[in-house]
């Protein structure tokens, strides 16, 4: 029995599909299942039971003896949300409770952290645990993720195996429900369908030309491969970066989207919204040596391959993974 929180979400649903591919079908899907658009991510997947996140701990107390692994992917992920109480409840305190239960019941745990913890990258993008208390996230979402990482590292009572994964810019299928928080690729395809062009954020940093802001984009299929690896590995507990290890520009991303659609490039620029302008990361790039040092040796999907697969096989086809 494998628990996946955030099961109906983007990464959680892709993880369930990947688990099903390896015949792990005894899945306990935990989420708030009130969003019908989001629930479509679970159509056709093999799941043993759906448990509302508000009732999950009661369920776990009654069923923990059957649980073999917990993937805690669920979180409030809106980087434009500034109500700290929401993040304290859903990201920080809920995660603490899962951690404690996984310790008490000896359930191995992988949880989702975020590259948003790195802020402007003042200390680089190395998953060095000694630096984590010094990081300066740019928004309450990043702060909530960093606060939990700091808390986890201080705990003397830990699950017998645990890993926190700092997801960088994840893109790929099953994000139809995410709206403003969906990947730039999703927005590009929709804008091209509606207007024939794509508007990118203008740079407000003199060190970067328009469209040359750089992020570490990682395909969701690579993310779930790492999750599967850690489920079997179950040693070397700690916090790990999870990106491709290669920063690319937003222009690279959008040009490859036009190419996958076989549509002529038509790119213009608009001002970055003021509510996120001073909290905008201009560069991220994961140092992936720590994960590789514990034996993970699969190659990461290139941006060109990932965008092509996502656009042609999921967005254009309107299919889920």
Coordinates of C-alpha atoms in Angstrom, one line a residue:
X1 CA 0.0 0.0 0.0
X2 CA 1.4 3.4 -1.1
X3 CA 0.1 6.7 0.0
X4 CA 0.2 9.7 -2.4
X5 CA -0.9 13.0 -1.0
X6 CA -1.8 15.7 -3.6
X7 CA -3.0 12.7 -5.6
X8 CA -5.3 14.6 -8.0
X9 CA -2.7 17.3 -8.6
X10 CA -0.2 17.7 -11.4
X11 CA 2.8 15.8 -10.0
X12 CA 0.8 13.5 -7.7
X13 CA -1.3 12.1 -10.5
X14 CA 1.7 11.6 -12.8
X15 CA 3.4 9.7 -9.9
X16 CA 0.4 7.4 -9.6
X17 CA 0.4 6.7 -13.3
X18 CA 4.1 5.8 -13.1
X19 CA 3.5 3.5 -10.1
X20 CA 0.7 1.8 -12.0
X21 CA 3.1 1.1 -14.8
X22 CA 5.2 -0.9 -12.4
X23 CA 2.0 -2.7 -11.1
X24 CA 1.8 -0.8 -7.9
X25 CA -2.0 -0.5 -7.8
X26 CA -2.7 -0.5 -4.1
X27 CA -2.6 3.3 -4.0
X28 CA -4.2 5.5 -1.3
X29 CA -5.0 8.8 -3.0
X30 CA -5.2 11.7 -0.5
X31 CA -6.4 15.1 -1.6
X32 CA -9.2 17.6 -1.5
X33 CA -11.4 16.1 -4.2
X34 CA -13.8 19.0 -4.6
X35 CA -12.3 20.2 -7.9
X36 CA -13.9 18.2 -10.7
X37 CA -11.4 19.6 -13.3
X38 CA -8.5 18.4 -11.2
X39 CA -10.1 15.0 -10.5
X40 CA -9.9 14.2 -14.2
X41 CA -6.2 13.7 -13.6
X42 CA -7.1 10.4 -11.9
X43 CA -9.4 9.0 -14.6
X44 CA -8.3 5.5 -15.6
X45 CA -5.7 5.2 -12.8
X46 CA -5.7 2.2 -10.5
X47 CA -6.4 3.4 -7.0
X48 CA -7.5 1.4 -4.0
X49 CA -9.1 4.2 -2.0
X50 CA -9.6 8.0 -2.1
X51 CA -9.2 9.7 1.3
X52 CA -10.1 13.4 1.9
X53 CA -7.1 15.2 3.3
X54 CA -9.2 16.3 6.3
X55 CA -9.8 12.7 7.3
X56 CA -6.4 11.3 6.3
X57 CA -4.8 11.1 9.8
X58 CA -7.8 9.2 11.2
X59 CA -7.5 6.8 8.2
X60 CA -3.8 6.4 8.8
X61 CA -4.2 5.6 12.5
X62 CA -6.6 2.8 11.5
X63 CA -4.6 1.5 8.5
X64 CA -0.9 2.2 9.1
X65 CA 0.1 -1.5 9.4
X66 CA -0.6 -2.0 5.7
X67 CA 1.3 1.1 4.5
X68 CA 4.7 0.6 2.9
X69 CA 5.5 4.1 1.7
X70 CA 4.3 7.6 1.7
X71 CA 4.8 10.3 -1.0
X72 CA 3.7 13.6 0.5
X73 CA 3.3 15.7 -2.7
X74 CA 0.3 17.7 -1.7
X75 CA 0.7 21.4 -0.8
X76 CA -0.7 24.8 -1.5
X77 CA 1.6 25.8 -4.4
X78 CA 0.3 29.3 -5.4
X79 CA 3.3 31.6 -5.3
X80 CA 1.0 34.6 -5.6
X81 CA -0.9 33.7 -2.4
X82 CA 0.1 35.9 0.6
X83 CA -2.1 34.5 3.3
X84 CA 0.5 33.0 5.6
X85 CA -2.1 31.2 7.7
X86 CA -3.0 29.0 4.6
X87 CA 0.6 28.0 4.2
X88 CA 1.1 27.3 7.9
X89 CA -1.9 25.0 7.9
X90 CA -1.5 23.1 4.6
X91 CA 2.3 23.2 4.0
X92 CA 4.0 23.5 7.4
X93 CA 1.8 22.0 10.1
X94 CA 0.2 19.3 7.9
X95 CA 3.7 18.2 6.8
X96 CA 4.9 18.1 10.4
X97 CA 2.0 15.8 11.3
X98 CA 2.8 13.4 8.4
X99 CA 6.4 13.3 9.4
X100 CA 5.5 12.4 13.0
X101 CA 3.1 9.7 11.9
X102 CA 5.7 8.3 9.5
X103 CA 8.2 8.2 12.4
X104 CA 5.7 6.6 14.8
X105 CA 4.5 4.0 12.3
X106 CA 8.0 3.5 10.7
X107 CA 6.8 4.4 7.2
X108 CA 9.5 5.7 4.8
X109 CA 8.7 9.2 3.4
X110 CA 9.4 11.3 0.4
X111 CA 8.1 14.8 0.5
X112 CA 8.0 17.8 -1.9
X113 CA 10.1 20.8 -1.1
X114 CA 10.8 23.5 -3.7
X115 CA 13.5 25.5 -5.5
X116 CA 11.4 28.5 -4.3
X117 CA 13.3 28.1 -1.1
X118 CA 16.5 29.4 -2.8
X119 CA 15.1 32.9 -3.3
X120 CA 17.4 35.0 -5.5
X121 CA 20.1 32.3 -5.2
X122 CA 22.3 34.4 -2.9
X123 CA 23.9 31.1 -1.7
X124 CA 23.7 29.3 -5.0
X125 CA 21.6 26.3 -5.8
X126 CA 23.5 23.6 -3.9
X127 CA 21.4 21.2 -1.7
X128 CA 23.9 21.7 1.1
X129 CA 21.8 21.2 4.2
X130 CA 24.0 23.4 6.4
X131 CA 23.0 26.4 4.2
X132 CA 19.2 25.8 4.4
X133 CA 18.6 28.0 7.6
X134 CA 20.2 30.9 5.7
X135 CA 18.1 30.8 2.6
X136 CA 15.8 33.8 1.8
X137 CA 12.7 32.7 -0.1
X138 CA 10.8 35.4 -2.0
X139 CA 7.2 34.6 -1.0
X140 CA 5.2 32.8 1.7
X141 CA 5.0 29.6 -0.4
X142 CA 8.8 29.4 -0.5
X143 CA 9.1 30.3 3.1
X144 CA 6.6 27.5 4.1
X145 CA 8.7 25.0 2.2
X146 CA 12.0 26.2 3.7
X147 CA 10.5 26.3 7.2
X148 CA 9.6 22.7 6.9
X149 CA 13.0 21.7 5.6
X150 CA 14.6 23.5 8.6
X151 CA 12.2 21.8 11.0
X152 CA 12.8 18.4 9.5
X153 CA 16.6 18.7 9.7
X154 CA 16.3 19.5 13.5
X155 CA 14.2 16.4 14.3
X156 CA 15.8 13.7 16.4
X157 CA 12.8 11.5 15.7
X158 CA 12.7 10.7 12.0
X159 CA 11.2 8.2 9.7
X160 CA 13.7 5.4 9.1
X161 CA 14.1 6.7 5.6
X162 CA 13.1 10.2 4.4
X163 CA 13.9 12.5 1.5
X164 CA 12.9 16.0 0.7
X165 CA 12.9 16.9 -3.0
X166 CA 13.5 20.5 -4.0
X167 CA 11.4 20.6 -7.2
X168 CA 12.7 23.1 -9.7
X169 CA 10.4 24.3 -12.6
X170 CA 8.4 21.2 -13.3
X171 CA 6.4 21.0 -16.6
X172 CA 4.4 18.3 -18.3
X173 CA 0.9 16.7 -18.6
X174 CA -1.9 16.8 -16.1
X175 CA -1.8 20.6 -15.4
X176 CA -5.0 21.5 -17.2
X177 CA -6.5 22.6 -13.8
X178 CA -3.7 24.9 -12.7
X179 CA -4.7 28.2 -14.4
X180 CA -2.3 31.0 -13.7
X181 CA 0.2 28.6 -12.0
X182 CA 0.4 26.3 -15.0
X183 CA 3.8 26.1 -16.9
X184 CA 4.8 28.6 -19.5
X185 CA 4.4 25.8 -22.1
X186 CA 0.7 25.3 -21.2
X187 CA 0.1 29.1 -21.4
X188 CA 2.1 29.3 -24.7
X189 CA -0.1 26.7 -26.4
X190 CA -3.3 28.4 -25.2
X191 CA -2.1 31.8 -26.3
X192 CA -1.0 30.5 -29.7
X193 CA -4.4 28.8 -30.2
X194 CA -6.3 32.0 -29.3
X195 CA -4.1 34.8 -30.7
X196 CA -1.3 33.2 -32.8
X197 CA 1.4 34.7 -30.6
X198 CA 3.0 34.4 -27.2
X199 CA 3.7 37.3 -24.8
X200 CA 6.6 36.7 -22.4
X201 CA 7.5 38.7 -19.4
X202 CA 9.9 41.6 -20.1
X203 CA 13.1 41.6 -18.1
X204 CA 13.3 44.2 -15.3
X205 CA 16.9 43.3 -14.5
X206 CA 19.6 44.9 -16.6
X207 CA 21.7 41.7 -16.4
X208 CA 19.1 39.8 -18.5
X209 CA 17.7 40.6 -21.9
X210 CA 13.9 40.2 -22.5
X211 CA 13.1 36.5 -22.6
X212 CA 16.6 35.4 -21.4
X213 CA 15.6 34.9 -17.8
X214 CA 16.8 31.4 -17.1
X215 CA 15.2 28.6 -15.1
X216 CA 16.0 24.9 -14.6
X217 CA 13.0 23.3 -16.3
X218 CA 12.5 19.6 -15.5
X219 CA 10.0 17.3 -17.2
X220 CA 7.5 15.7 -14.8
X221 CA 8.3 12.2 -16.1
X222 CA 11.9 12.7 -14.8
X223 CA 10.6 13.9 -11.4
X224 CA 8.5 10.7 -10.9
X225 CA 11.4 8.5 -12.0
X226 CA 13.5 9.9 -9.1
X227 CA 10.6 9.3 -6.8
X228 CA 10.4 5.7 -7.8
X229 CA 14.2 5.3 -7.4
X230 CA 14.0 6.6 -3.8
X231 CA 11.1 4.3 -3.0
X232 CA 13.4 1.4 -3.8
X233 CA 16.6 2.9 -2.5
X234 CA 15.5 3.8 1.0
X235 CA 18.8 5.0 2.4
X236 CA 20.9 8.2 2.4
X237 CA 18.1 10.3 4.0
X238 CA 18.3 14.0 3.4
X239 CA 17.2 16.9 1.2
X240 CA 17.9 16.8 -2.5
X241 CA 17.7 19.1 -5.5
X242 CA 15.5 17.8 -8.3
X243 CA 16.0 19.7 -11.5
X244 CA 17.6 18.9 -14.9
X245 CA 20.8 20.5 -13.8
X246 CA 20.8 22.8 -16.9
X247 CA 19.3 26.3 -16.9
X248 CA 17.5 27.4 -20.1
X249 CA 15.9 30.6 -21.2
X250 CA 12.2 31.2 -21.5
X251 CA 12.8 32.0 -25.2
X252 CA 14.2 28.5 -25.6
X253 CA 11.1 27.1 -24.0
X254 CA 8.7 29.1 -26.1
X255 CA 10.6 28.6 -29.4
X256 CA 10.5 24.9 -28.8
X257 CA 6.7 25.1 -28.2
X258 CA 6.2 26.9 -31.5
X259 CA 8.3 24.2 -33.2
X260 CA 6.3 21.4 -31.6
X261 CA 3.1 23.0 -32.9
X262 CA 4.7 23.6 -36.3
X263 CA 3.6 27.2 -36.1
X264 CA 5.8 30.2 -37.1
X265 CA 7.4 32.0 -34.1
X266 CA 5.6 35.1 -33.0
X267 CA 6.9 36.3 -29.6
X268 CA 6.4 39.7 -27.9
X269 CA 7.0 41.0 -24.4
X270 CA 4.8 42.5 -21.6
X271 CA 5.8 44.0 -18.3
X272 CA 6.0 41.5 -15.4
X273 CA 3.0 42.0 -13.1
X274 CA 3.9 44.3 -10.3
X275 CA 2.6 41.9 -7.6
X276 CA 5.4 39.4 -8.5
X277 CA 8.0 41.7 -10.0
X278 CA 10.2 42.1 -6.9
X279 CA 9.8 38.4 -6.1
X280 CA 10.9 37.1 -9.5
X281 CA 13.7 34.6 -9.9
X282 CA 15.9 35.5 -12.9
X283 CA 18.1 32.4 -12.7
X284 CA 17.8 28.9 -11.2
X285 CA 20.0 25.9 -11.9
X286 CA 20.0 22.7 -9.7
X287 CA 23.3 21.3 -8.7
X288 CA 22.4 17.6 -9.1
X289 CA 25.6 16.0 -7.9
X290 CA 24.2 15.0 -4.5
X291 CA 21.4 12.8 -6.0
X292 CA 23.9 11.4 -8.4
X293 CA 26.3 10.6 -5.6
X294 CA 23.8 8.2 -4.0
X295 CA 23.5 6.2 -7.3
X296 CA 20.9 7.9 -9.4
X297 CA 22.3 7.7 -12.9
X298 CA 19.4 8.1 -15.4
X299 CA 19.8 11.0 -17.9
X300 CA 17.3 13.8 -17.6
X301 CA 15.0 14.6 -20.6
X302 CA 16.4 17.6 -22.7
X303 CA 14.1 20.6 -23.0
X304 CA 13.7 19.9 -26.7
X305 CA 12.6 16.3 -26.1
X306 CA 10.3 17.2 -23.1
X307 CA 8.5 20.1 -24.8
X308 CA 8.0 18.1 -28.0
X309 CA 6.5 15.1 -26.0
X310 CA 4.3 17.3 -23.8
X311 CA 2.9 19.5 -26.6
X312 CA 2.3 16.8 -29.2
X313 CA 1.2 13.9 -27.1
X314 CA -0.7 15.7 -24.3
X315 CA -1.6 19.3 -25.0
X316 CA -2.6 19.1 -28.7
X317 CA -4.1 15.6 -28.2
X318 CA -5.8 16.9 -24.9
X319 CA -4.7 13.7 -23.2
X320 CA -3.7 13.0 -19.6
X321 CA -0.7 11.0 -18.5

